[in-house]
Every structure is written in structure tokens, then in C-alpha cells.
Short mmCIF file of C-alpha atoms and ligand atoms in Angstrom, two decimals:
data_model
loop_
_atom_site.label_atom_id
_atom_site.label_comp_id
_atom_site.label_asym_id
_atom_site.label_seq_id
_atom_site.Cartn_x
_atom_site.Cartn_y
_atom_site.Cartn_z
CA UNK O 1 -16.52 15.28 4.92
CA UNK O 2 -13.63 15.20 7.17
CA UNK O 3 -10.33 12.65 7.19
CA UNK O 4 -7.47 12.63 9.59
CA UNK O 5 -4.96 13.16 6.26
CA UNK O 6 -5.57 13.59 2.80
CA UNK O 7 -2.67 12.70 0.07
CA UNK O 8 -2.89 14.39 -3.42
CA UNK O 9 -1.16 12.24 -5.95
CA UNK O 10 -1.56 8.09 -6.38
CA UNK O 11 2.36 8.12 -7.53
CA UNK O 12 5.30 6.37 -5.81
CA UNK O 13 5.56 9.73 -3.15
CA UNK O 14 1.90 9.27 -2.33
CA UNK O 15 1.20 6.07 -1.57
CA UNK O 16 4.38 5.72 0.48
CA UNK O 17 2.81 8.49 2.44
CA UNK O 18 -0.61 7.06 3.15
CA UNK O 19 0.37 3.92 4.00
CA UNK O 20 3.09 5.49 6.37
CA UNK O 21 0.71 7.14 7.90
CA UNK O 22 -1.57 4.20 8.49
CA UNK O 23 1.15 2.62 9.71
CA UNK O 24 1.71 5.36 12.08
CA UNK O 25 -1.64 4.91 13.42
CA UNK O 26 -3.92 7.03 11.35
CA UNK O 27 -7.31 5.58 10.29
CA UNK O 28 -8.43 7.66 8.24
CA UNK O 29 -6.11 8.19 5.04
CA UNK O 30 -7.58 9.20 1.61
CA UNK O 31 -5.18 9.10 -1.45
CA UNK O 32 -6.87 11.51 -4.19
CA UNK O 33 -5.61 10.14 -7.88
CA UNK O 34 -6.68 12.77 -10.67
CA UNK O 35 -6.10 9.63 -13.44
CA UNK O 36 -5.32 6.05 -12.47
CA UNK O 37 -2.56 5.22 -10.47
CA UNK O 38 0.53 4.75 -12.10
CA UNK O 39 -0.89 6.95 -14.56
CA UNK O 40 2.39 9.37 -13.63
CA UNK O 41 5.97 9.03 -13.45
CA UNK O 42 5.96 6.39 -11.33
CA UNK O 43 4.11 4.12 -14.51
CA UNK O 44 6.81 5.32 -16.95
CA UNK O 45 10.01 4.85 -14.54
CA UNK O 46 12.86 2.23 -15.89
CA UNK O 47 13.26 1.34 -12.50
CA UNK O 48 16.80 1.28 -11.77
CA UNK O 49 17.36 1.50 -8.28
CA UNK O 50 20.94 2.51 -7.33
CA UNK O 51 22.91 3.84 -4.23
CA UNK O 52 25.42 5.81 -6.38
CA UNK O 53 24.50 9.37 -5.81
CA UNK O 54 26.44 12.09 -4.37
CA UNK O 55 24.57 14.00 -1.93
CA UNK O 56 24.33 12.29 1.26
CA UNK O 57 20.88 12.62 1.82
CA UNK O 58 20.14 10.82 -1.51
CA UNK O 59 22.31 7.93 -0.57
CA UNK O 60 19.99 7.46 2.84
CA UNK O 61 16.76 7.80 0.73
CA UNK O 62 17.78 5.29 -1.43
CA UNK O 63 18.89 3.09 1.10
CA UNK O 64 15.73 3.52 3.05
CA UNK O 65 13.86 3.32 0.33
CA UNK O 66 15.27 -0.18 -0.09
CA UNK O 67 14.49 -1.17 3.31
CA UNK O 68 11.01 -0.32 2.14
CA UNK O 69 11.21 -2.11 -0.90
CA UNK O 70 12.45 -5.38 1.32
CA UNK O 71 9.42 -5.06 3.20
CA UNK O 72 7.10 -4.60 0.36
CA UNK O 73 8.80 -7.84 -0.51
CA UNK O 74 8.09 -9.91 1.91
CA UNK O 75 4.62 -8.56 2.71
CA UNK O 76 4.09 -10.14 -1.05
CA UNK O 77 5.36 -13.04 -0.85
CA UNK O 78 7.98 -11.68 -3.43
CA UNK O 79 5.43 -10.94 -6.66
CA UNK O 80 7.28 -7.62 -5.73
CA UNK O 81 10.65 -7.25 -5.68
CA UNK O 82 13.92 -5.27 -6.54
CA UNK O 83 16.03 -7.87 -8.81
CA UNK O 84 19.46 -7.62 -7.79
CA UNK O 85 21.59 -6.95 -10.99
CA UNK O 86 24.32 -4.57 -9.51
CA UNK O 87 25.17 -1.17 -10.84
CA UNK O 88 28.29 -0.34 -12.55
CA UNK O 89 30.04 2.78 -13.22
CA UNK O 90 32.76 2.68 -15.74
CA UNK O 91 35.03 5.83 -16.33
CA UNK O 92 38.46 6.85 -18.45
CA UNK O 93 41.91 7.33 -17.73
CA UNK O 94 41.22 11.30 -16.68
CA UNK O 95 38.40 10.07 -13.88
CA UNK O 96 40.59 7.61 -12.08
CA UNK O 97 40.72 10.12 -8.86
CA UNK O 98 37.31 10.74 -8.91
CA UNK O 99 36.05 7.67 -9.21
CA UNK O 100 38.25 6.77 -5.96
CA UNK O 101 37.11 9.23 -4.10
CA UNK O 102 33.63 8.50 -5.19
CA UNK O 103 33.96 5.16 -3.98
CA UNK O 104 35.22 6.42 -0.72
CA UNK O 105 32.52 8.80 0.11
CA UNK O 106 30.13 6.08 -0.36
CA UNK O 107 31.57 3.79 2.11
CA UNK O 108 31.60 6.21 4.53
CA UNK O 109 27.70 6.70 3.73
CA UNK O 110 27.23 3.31 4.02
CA UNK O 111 27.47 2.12 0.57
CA UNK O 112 28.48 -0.97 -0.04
CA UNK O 113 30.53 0.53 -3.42
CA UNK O 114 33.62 -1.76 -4.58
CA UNK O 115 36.25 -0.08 -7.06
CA UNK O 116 37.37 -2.37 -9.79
CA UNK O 117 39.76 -2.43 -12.20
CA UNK O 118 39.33 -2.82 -16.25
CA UNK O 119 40.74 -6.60 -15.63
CA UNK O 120 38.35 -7.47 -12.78
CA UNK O 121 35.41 -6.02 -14.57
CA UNK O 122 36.40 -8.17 -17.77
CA UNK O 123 36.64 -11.02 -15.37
CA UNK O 124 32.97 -10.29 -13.31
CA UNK O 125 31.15 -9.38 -17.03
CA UNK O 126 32.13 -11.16 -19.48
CA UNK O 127 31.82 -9.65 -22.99
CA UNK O 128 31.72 -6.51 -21.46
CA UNK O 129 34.77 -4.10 -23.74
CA UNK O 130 37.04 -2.81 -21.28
CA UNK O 131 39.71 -1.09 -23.95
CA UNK O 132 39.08 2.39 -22.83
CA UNK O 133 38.21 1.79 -19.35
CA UNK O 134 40.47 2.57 -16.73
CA UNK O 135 38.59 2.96 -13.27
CA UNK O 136 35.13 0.91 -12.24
CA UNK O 137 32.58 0.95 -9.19
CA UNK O 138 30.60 -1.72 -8.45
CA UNK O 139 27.47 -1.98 -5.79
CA UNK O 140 26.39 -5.12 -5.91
CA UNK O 141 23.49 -4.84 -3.77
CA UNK O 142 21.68 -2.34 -6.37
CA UNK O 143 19.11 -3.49 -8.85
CA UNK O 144 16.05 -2.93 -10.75
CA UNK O 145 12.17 -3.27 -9.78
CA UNK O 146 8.72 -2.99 -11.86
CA UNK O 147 7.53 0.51 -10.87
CA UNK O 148 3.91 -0.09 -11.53
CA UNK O 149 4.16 -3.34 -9.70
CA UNK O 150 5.63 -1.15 -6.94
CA UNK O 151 2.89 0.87 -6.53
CA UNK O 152 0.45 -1.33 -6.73
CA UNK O 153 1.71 -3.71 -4.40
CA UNK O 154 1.76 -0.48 -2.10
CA UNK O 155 -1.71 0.31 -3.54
CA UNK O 156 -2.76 -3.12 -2.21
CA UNK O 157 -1.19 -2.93 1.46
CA UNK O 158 -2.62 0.58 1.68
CA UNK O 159 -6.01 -0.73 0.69
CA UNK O 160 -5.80 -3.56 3.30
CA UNK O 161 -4.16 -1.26 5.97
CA UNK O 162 -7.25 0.64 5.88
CA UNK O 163 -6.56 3.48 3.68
CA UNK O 164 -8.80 4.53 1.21
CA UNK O 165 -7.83 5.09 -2.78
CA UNK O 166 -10.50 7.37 -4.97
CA UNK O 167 -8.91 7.59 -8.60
CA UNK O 168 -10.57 9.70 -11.30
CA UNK O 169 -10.80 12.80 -8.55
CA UNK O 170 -8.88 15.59 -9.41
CA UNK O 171 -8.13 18.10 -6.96
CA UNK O 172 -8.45 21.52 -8.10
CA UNK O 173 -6.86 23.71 -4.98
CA UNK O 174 -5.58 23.12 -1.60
CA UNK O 175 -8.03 25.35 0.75
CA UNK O 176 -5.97 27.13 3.18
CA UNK O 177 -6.61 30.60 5.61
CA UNK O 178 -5.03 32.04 8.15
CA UNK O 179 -1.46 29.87 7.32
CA UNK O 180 -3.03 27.10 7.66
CA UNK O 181 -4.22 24.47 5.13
CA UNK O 182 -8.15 23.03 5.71
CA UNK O 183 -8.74 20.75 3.09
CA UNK O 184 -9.33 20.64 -0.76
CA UNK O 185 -11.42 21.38 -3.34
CA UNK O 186 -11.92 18.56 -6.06
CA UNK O 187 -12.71 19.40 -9.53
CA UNK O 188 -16.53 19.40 -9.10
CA UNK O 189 -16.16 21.65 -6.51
CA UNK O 190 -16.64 18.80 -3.70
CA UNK O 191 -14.70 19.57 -0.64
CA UNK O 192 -12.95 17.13 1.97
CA UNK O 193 -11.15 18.77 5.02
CA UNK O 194 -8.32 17.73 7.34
CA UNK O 195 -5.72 18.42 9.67
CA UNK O 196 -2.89 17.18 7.84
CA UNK O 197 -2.68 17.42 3.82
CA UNK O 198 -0.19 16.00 1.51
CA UNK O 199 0.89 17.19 -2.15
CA UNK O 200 2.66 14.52 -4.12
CA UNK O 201 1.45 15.28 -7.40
CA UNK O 202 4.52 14.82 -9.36
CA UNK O 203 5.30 17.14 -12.66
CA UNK O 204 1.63 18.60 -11.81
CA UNK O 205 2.61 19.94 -8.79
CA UNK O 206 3.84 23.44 -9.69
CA UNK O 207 -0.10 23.40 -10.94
CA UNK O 208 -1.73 22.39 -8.43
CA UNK O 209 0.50 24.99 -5.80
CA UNK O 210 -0.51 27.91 -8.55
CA UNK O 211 -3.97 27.35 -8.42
CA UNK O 212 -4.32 27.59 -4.68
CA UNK O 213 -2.22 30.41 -4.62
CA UNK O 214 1.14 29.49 -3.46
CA UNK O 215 4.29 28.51 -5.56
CA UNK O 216 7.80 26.36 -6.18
CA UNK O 217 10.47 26.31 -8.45
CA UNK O 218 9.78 23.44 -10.50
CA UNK O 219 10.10 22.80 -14.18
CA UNK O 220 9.82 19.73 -16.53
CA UNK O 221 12.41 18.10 -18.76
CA UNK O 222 12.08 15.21 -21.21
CA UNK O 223 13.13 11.45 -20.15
CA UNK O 224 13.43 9.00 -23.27
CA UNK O 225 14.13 5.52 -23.08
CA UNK O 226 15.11 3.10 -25.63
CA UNK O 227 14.19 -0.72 -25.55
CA UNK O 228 17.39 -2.92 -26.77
CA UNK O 229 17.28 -6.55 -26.97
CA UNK O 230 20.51 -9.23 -26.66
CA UNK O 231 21.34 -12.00 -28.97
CA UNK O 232 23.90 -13.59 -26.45
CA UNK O 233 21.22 -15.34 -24.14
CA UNK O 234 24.01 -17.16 -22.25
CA UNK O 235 25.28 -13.39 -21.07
CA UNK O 236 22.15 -12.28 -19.86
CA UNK O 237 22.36 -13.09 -16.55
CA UNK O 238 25.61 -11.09 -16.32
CA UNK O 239 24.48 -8.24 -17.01
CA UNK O 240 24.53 -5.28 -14.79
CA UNK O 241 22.96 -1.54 -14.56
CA UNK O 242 25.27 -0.03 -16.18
CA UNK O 243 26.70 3.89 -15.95
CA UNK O 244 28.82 4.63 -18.79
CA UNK O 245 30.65 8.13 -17.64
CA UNK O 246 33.00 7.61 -20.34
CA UNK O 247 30.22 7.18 -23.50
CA UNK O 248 27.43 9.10 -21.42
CA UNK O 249 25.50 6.03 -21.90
CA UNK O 250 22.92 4.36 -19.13
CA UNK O 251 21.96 1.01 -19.71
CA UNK O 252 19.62 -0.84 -17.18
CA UNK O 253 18.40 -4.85 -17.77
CA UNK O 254 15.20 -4.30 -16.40
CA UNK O 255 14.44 -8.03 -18.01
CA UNK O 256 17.20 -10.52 -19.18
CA UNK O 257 17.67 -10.16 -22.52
CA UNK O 258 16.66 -6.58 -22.97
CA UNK O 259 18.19 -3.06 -22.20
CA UNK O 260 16.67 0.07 -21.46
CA UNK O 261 18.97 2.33 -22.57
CA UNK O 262 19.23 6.12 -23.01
CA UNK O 263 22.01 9.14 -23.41
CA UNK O 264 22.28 12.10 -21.56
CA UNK O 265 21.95 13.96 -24.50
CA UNK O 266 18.43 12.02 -24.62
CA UNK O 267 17.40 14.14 -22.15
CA UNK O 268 16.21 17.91 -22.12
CA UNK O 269 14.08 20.82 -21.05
CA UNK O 270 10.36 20.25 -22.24
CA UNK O 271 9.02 22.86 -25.06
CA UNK O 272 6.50 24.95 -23.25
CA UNK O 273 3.47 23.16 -25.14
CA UNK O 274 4.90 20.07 -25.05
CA UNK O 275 4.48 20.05 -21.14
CA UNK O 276 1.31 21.57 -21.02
CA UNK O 277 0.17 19.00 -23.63
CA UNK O 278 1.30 16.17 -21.59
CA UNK O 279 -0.29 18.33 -18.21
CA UNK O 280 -3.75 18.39 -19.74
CA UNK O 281 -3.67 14.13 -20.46
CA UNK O 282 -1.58 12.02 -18.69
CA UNK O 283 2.68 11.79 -18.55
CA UNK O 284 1.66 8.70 -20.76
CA UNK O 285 0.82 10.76 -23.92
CA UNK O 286 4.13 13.00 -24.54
CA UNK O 287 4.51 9.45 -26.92
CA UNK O 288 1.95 11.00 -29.36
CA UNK O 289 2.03 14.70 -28.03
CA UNK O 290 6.11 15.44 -28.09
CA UNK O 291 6.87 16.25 -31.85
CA UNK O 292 9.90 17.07 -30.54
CA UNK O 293 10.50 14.07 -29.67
CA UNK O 294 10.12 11.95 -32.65
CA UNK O 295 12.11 14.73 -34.32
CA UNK O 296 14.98 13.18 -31.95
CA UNK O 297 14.15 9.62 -31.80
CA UNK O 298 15.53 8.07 -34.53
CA UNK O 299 18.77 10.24 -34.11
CA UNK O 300 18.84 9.21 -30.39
CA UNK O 301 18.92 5.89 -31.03
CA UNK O 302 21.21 5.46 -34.02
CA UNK O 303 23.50 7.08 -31.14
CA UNK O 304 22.66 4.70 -28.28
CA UNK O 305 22.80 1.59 -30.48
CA UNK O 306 26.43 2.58 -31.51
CA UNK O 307 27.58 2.75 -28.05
CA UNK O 308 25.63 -0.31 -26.91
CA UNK O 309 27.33 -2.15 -29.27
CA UNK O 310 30.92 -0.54 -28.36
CA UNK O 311 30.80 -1.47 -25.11
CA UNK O 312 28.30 -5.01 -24.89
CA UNK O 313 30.95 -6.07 -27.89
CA UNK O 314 29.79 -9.81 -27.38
CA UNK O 315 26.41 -9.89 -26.33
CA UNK O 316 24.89 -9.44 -30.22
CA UNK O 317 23.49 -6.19 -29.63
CA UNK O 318 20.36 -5.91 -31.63
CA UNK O 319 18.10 -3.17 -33.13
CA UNK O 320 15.87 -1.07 -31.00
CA UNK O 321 12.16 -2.63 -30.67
CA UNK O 322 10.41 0.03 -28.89
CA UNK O 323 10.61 3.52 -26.84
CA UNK O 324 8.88 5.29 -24.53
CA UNK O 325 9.31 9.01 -22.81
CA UNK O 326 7.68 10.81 -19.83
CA UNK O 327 8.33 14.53 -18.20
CA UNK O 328 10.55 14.97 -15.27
CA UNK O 329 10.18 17.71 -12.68
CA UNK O 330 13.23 19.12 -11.85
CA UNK O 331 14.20 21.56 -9.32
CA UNK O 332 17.04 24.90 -9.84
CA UNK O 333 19.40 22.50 -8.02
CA UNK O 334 18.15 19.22 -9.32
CA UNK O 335 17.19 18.30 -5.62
CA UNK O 336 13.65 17.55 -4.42
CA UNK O 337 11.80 19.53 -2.58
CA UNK O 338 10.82 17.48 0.61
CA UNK O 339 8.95 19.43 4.01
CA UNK O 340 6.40 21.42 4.91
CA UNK O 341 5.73 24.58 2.83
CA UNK O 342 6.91 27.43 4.06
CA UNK O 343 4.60 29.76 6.60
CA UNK O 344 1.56 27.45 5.66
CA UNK O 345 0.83 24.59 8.78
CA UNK O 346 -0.69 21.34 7.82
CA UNK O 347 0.39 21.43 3.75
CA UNK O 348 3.16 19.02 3.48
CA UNK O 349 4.82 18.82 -0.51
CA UNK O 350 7.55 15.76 -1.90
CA UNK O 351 7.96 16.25 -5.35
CA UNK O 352 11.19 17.32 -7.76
CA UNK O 353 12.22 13.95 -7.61
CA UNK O 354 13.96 14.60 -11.15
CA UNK O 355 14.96 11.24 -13.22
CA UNK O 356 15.63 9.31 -9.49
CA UNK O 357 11.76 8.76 -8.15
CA UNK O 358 11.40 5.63 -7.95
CA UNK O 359 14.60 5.01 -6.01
CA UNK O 360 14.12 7.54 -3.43
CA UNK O 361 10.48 8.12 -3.68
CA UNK O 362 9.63 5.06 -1.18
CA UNK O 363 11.46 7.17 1.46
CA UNK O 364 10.37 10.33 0.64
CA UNK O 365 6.95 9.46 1.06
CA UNK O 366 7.71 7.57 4.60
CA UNK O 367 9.47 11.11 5.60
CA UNK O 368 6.37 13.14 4.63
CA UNK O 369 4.26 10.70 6.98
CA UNK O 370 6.73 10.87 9.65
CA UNK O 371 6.36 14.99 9.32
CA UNK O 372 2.92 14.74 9.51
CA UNK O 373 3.14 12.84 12.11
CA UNK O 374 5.46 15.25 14.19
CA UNK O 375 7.44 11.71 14.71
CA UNK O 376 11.12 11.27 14.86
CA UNK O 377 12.46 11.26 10.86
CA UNK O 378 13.86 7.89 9.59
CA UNK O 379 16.35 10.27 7.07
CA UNK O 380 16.82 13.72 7.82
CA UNK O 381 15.60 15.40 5.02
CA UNK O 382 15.98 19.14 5.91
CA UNK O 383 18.59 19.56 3.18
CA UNK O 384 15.35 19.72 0.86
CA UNK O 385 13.65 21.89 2.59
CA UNK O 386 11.10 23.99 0.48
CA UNK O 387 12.41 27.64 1.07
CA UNK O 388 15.86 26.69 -0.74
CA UNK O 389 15.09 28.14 -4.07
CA UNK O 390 13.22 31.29 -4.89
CA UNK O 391 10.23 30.72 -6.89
CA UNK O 392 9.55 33.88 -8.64
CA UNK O 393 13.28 33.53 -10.51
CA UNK O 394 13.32 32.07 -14.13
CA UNK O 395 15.80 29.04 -14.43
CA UNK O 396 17.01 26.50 -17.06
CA UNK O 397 17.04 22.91 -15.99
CA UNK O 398 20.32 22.31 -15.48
CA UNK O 399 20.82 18.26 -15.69
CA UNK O 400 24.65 18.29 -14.94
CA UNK O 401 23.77 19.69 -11.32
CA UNK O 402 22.60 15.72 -11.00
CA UNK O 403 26.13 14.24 -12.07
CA UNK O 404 26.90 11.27 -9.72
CA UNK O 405 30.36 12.86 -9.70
CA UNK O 406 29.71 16.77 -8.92
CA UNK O 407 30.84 16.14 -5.34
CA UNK O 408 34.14 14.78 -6.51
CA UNK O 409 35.43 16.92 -9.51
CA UNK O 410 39.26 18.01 -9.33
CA UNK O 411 39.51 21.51 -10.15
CA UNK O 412 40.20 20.16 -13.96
CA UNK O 413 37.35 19.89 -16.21
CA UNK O 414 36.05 16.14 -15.73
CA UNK O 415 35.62 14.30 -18.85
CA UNK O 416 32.71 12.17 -17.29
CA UNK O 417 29.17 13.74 -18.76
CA UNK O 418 26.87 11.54 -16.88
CA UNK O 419 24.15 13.53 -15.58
CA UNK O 420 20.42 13.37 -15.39
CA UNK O 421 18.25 9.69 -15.27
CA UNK O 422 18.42 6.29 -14.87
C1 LIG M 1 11.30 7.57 -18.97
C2 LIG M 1 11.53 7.62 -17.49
C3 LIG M 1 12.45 6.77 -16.90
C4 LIG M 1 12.69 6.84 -15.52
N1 LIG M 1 13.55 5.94 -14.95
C5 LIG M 1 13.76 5.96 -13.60
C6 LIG M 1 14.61 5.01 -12.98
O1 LIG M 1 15.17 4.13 -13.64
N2 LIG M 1 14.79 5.08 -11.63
C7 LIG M 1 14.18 6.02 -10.86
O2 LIG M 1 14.39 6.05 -9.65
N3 LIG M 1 13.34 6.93 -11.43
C8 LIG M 1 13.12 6.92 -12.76
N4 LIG M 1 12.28 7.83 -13.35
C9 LIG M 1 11.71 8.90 -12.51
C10 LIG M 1 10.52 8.44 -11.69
O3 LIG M 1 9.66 7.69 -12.50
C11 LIG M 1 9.80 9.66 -11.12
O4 LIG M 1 10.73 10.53 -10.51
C12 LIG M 1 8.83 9.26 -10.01
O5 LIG M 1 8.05 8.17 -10.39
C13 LIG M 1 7.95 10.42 -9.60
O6 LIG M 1 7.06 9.95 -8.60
P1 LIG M 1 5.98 10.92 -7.98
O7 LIG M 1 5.19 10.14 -6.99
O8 LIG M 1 6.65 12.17 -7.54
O9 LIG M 1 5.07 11.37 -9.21
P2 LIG M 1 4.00 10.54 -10.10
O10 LIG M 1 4.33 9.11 -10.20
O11 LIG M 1 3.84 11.30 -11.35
O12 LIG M 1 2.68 10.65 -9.22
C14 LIG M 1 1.95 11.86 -9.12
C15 LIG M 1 0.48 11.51 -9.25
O13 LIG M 1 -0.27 12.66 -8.89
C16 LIG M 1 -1.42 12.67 -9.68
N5 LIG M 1 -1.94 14.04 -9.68
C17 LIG M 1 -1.35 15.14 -10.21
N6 LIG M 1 -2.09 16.23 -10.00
C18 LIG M 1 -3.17 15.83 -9.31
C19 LIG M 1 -4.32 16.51 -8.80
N7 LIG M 1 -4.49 17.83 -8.96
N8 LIG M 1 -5.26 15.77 -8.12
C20 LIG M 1 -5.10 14.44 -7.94
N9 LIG M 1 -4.03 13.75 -8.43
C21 LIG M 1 -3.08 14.44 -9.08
C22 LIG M 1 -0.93 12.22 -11.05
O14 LIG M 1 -1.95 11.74 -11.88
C23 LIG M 1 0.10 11.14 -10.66
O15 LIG M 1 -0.46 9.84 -10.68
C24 LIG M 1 12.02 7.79 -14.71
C25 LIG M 1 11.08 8.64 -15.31
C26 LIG M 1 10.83 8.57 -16.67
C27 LIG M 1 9.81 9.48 -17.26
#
């Protein structure tokens, strides 16, 4: 059998890709899902979806990626959509600078980011405690979406596009000879060629790359979220995505009247068994497989609920009613790794998409296509090229290279210890 491109992975990367690239003309597309989709990262995802990020090339992702999102939108007659709630950053007296000069490297990126003061955010969120706030920045325009419903509404324009979706088909290696990749080999030893092949396989990638005897840096760290629900039902609708630098505390209303809420400290470098547990099933079962973390749950959220309730002082902050956790790939830089890999033609990889996938992932996966394509790149994504980071090196995860601030530290110590998800 023989397609004109092949995409390994049914998460948000993947199907972005196939149907870019039957929207770029190809008939002949054939996603390969190991599980079901959404059975990955993209199923577990909060789905905050925020412009505040440092690096430059994250800040056009997003923004494509919301241009995407529009599209997806109106294609479904809004069942899918990204529900504007705003993001806001709140930082203390010491982060006053940086949160200036935050603000002003986003306008320049094209950010619509707004600084505030503790008065005007008291004003604009009521209930909201602003007592040891001294800088804000608001972008209104950000705002959460279902993940699942984000793929599958993808899933179902792919579908009617043309492109073709086989789920329970695992590949087991890319084939490749002479530099240049021919195809796959599923698990039952089946194999499809093509000209053009995409890897998008999420925390399995690393996997997937071993087995067919090439190679990235990539390693997995643990993502907990809390679910929080809100007495105060006539605040709900003022309530924003929410980055506490000052508390370390990321709070996202993916639903009026609840909060998704988790701590940096929440988040960490998976135990060796834990991730191949979770490898072997599906991201979905680190819930029963991570002993780890239950050890930290109820510690975790005795932590989260005090500083929910510190800074939503009014809304009647109630107990936690559920949790859920998935692995994270993360990169030595905490960038993803976006291109074609290195000295092999036709093999294409987006993945390392850290605790930020579903924000960017929508044009990640339209840059892969566009690569593939050999057409003209919506964002320039060669600052993730795949040759960045040596692959034979040991490294820790290190989830304070992700800090929205990094770019805009004084040469003091910054008191802000956001880093990592959400
Ligand atoms: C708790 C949690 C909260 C998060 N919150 C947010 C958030 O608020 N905002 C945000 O932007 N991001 C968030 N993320 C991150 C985001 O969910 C991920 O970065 C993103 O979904 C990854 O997408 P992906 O397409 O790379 O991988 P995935 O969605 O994991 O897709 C990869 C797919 O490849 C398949 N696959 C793997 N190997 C093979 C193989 N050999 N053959 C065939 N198929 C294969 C897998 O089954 C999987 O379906 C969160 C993540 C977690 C865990």
C-alpha cells in the first residue's frame, strides 16, 4: 500500500497536519492512531489557551494557532470554540519591571497584552484580593477550549476533507534507507509506504524514534490538575485564566463555576517506571499507575486550595471534587522540537510541546504540512529545529526554562516562580 503522506499520532500535532495537508492539496492522507484519538495529551489538556509566552516564536504559534481555532469555529457552526475568558498575570512589588517589559515585548509581537494596576484589576474582577499585588497583565483576547472537542472537530473536517483516520494501529518503526524515510511498519508487521511521513506521537515519540533507529532529547514530566468549584455563582462570569507569579498558582475556568487549578510545585520529572507504565497503556492511566502521585495529591491540594482561597477571597472557594494527571514531554530547553530530522529526507517530527500543546499544537501541525509540502511557512519555526540539542547527553527537565518571564529577568533574582503548564 502506498499514500501520498502518512501522520503517526491522532493528537492535536497530527491531525492539524493531515488536514493541512489535505488542504494543501494532498488526497491521500492517513493518520495512524496506536489508541483512540484523544487517547494522548491532547484528551488530558486543561485547555488554556494564552498568548503570554516569551519566545517569539511561541507567541506566533499561539496566535496562529488561534486563527486555526477561529476557523475550526466557524466550519462548526461554533459546537467548537475557544471561550474568551482573558488571561491574567498578577505579580509583587519586586516584578514590577518585568512585568513592564513583559508587556512591552508582547506588543511588539503582536499581543494584544494590557498592564494593569492592583486598583484596575479590583475594578475588572471583582472579589479578586489584590493586597499583595502590585503589577498585572491582561490579554483579553485569550481563553480556554475543550481539547477533545478540538480534535475531534478536526477529526471530523479531516474525515470529510478526505483524509483517512485508522485508530487501534500502532506503528512499530519508521522504515528508512539510504537517508531517506519509505514508510512504516505497523505492529503486525503490515507496511504502508510514502513520500512524505509525519511523527507526532507525543510523550511516545522518543519510542517510536528509538525503535527505528534514530533519536531526540526528550523526557517526560508529571502534569496534575486539580478540579475546584465556586460558591459565588454571580462571579463566575468574571473570572479569568489566571497566572499567579506571586503564589505560583495557575488557575484556568475551563467551565463557570469551576477551576482547574494546579502549582508549579505540582509538577515534576516522571519516575522512570512511572513513564514507562503510562507508555505501555495510555497517558490516561498515570491516574491509577503514578503512586507517586497519590503520594502528592492530597498534599498538592491542601496547598492549591489555600491559595485559591487567598486570592478568589469572595468567590466561596470550595473543596476539591476531582483530579486528573497526564505526562508531558519536555525538551533540554523546554522548546519543541518542530522540522525535519536531521540527514533523514521525507521524516518530518513536532513533538516536545511540554505543558503548552494545545495552544500551539494547531500551528505546529499546519507548519509540519507546510514542510512537507515544501510551501512557504505560515510561522517560521526554524528556532525548533531538531539538531538543537544533543541526544546522547543525560538531562533533568528543567521546568523554570518555561517561565513566561525568563526573557525579562533583571540581573536580581526574580521572585516570580511561574514555570511549567497551564
Ligand atoms: C494535565 C495536563 C494539562 C494540560 N493543560 C494544558 C493547557 O491548559 N494548555 C495547553 O496548551 N496544553 C496543556 N497541556 C499539554 C497538552 O495537552 C499537550 O502538550 C498536547 O496535547 C500534546 O499534543 P500532541 O499532539 O503532541 O500529543 P498527543 O495528544 O499525546 O498525541 C500523540 C498521539 O500519538 C499516538 N501515538 C503514540 N505513539 C504511536 C505509535 N507508535 N503509533 C501510532 N500512534 C501513536 C498516541 O496514542 C497519541 O494519541 C496539558 C497536559 C496535561 C497532561
Amino acid at each position: 500500500m502506498n499514500v501520498q503522506a502518512i501522520v503517526v499520532g491522532g493528537g492535536i500535532v497530527g491531525l492539524s497536519a493531515g488536514w493541512h495537508l489535505i488542504q494543501g492539496g494532498l488526497r491521500q492522507v492517513l493518520v495512524l492512531e496506536r489508541h483512540i484519538l484523544a487517547s494522548g495529551g491532547t484528551g488530558l489538556g486543561t485547555g488554556s489557551v494564552h498568548t503570554q509566552r516569551w519566545h517569539p516564536t511561541d507567541s506566533a504559534l499561539i496566535l496562529r494557532s488561534m486563527h486555526v481555532m477561529r476557523e475550526l469555529s466557524e466550519r462548526s457552526g461554533g459546537a467548537f470554540r475557544l471561550y474568551p475568558v482573558g488571561r491574567l498575570t498578577l505579580a509583587g512589588e519586586r516584578d514590577v519591571a518585568i512585568v513592564q517589559n513583559y508587556g512591552r515585548h508582547l506588543r511588539t509581537v503582536g499581543v494584544d497584552a494590557v498592564t494593569l494596576s492592583p486598583r484596575e484589576v479590583a475594578r475588572r474582577f471583582p472579589g479578586i484580593n489584590v493586597s499583595d499585588v502590585a503589577v498585572a497583565l491582561h490579554t483579553e483576547g485569550d481563553g480556554v477550549v475543550y481539547p477533545p472537542l478540538l480534535l475531534w472537530t478536526l477529526a471530523g473536517l479531516f474525515r470529510n476533507d478526505g483524509g483517512t483516520i485508522w485508530e487501534g494501529c500502532e506503528v512499530r518503526r519508521i522504515v528508512a534507507d539510504g537517508g531517506v524515510a519509505r514508510g512504516i511498519e505497523l505492529a503486525n508487521g503490515d507496511r504502508i509506504e510514502s513520500d512524505r511521513i509525519i511523527v507526532a506521537a507525543g510523550i511516545w515519540t522518543r519510542q517510536l524514534l528509538r525503535a527505528s533507529g534514530f533519536d531526540l532529547a526528550l523526557k517526560h514530566s508529571v502534569a496534575h490538575t486539580t478540579v475546584v468549584t465556586l460558591g459565588r455563582a454571580d462571579l463566575w462570569p468574571g473570572v479569568s485564566s489566571l497566572l499567579d507569579g506571586i503564589q505560583g498558582l495557575i488557575a484556568i475556568p475551563r467551565n463557570p463555576g469551576t477551576i482547574m487549578a494546579s502549582n508549579v510545585s505540582g509538577e515534576y520529572e516522571a519516575r522512570e517506571e512511572t513513564a514507562q507504565a503510562v507508555l505501555e497503556a495510555s497517558s490516561v492511566a498515570v491516574r491509577l499507575t503514578d503512586a507517586a502521585l497519590a503520594e502528592r495529591k492530597s498534599a498538592q491540594q491542601r496547598l492549591i486550595l489555600k491559595q485559591l482561597r487567598h486570592r478568589y477571597r469572595d468567590h466561596d472557594v470550595r473543596g476539591a471534587v476531582g483530579h486528573w494527571a497526564g505526562l508531558l514531554d519536555g525538551t533540554p530547553d523546554s522548546h519543541p522540537y518542530v522540522g525535519p530530522y536531521p540527514g533523514v529526507d521525507a521524516l518530518w517530527v513536532g513533538c516536545g510541546l511540554t505543558g503548552y500543546g494545545v495552544q500551539r499544537g494547531p500551528g505546529i501541525g499546519e507548519a509540519l504540512a507546510q514542510l512537507a509540502l515544501e510551501r512557504p511557512l505560515s510561522v517560521d519555526v526554524g528556532a525548533y529545529r531538531l539538531d538543537r540539542c544533543d541526544h546522547a547527553r543525560n538531562f533533568r527537565i528543567d521546568i523554570s526554562g518555561d517561565n513566561p518571564f525568563e526573557g525579562f529577568r533583571e540581573p536580581r533574582q526574580s521572585s516570580v516562580t511561574v514555570a511549567g503548564r497551564g
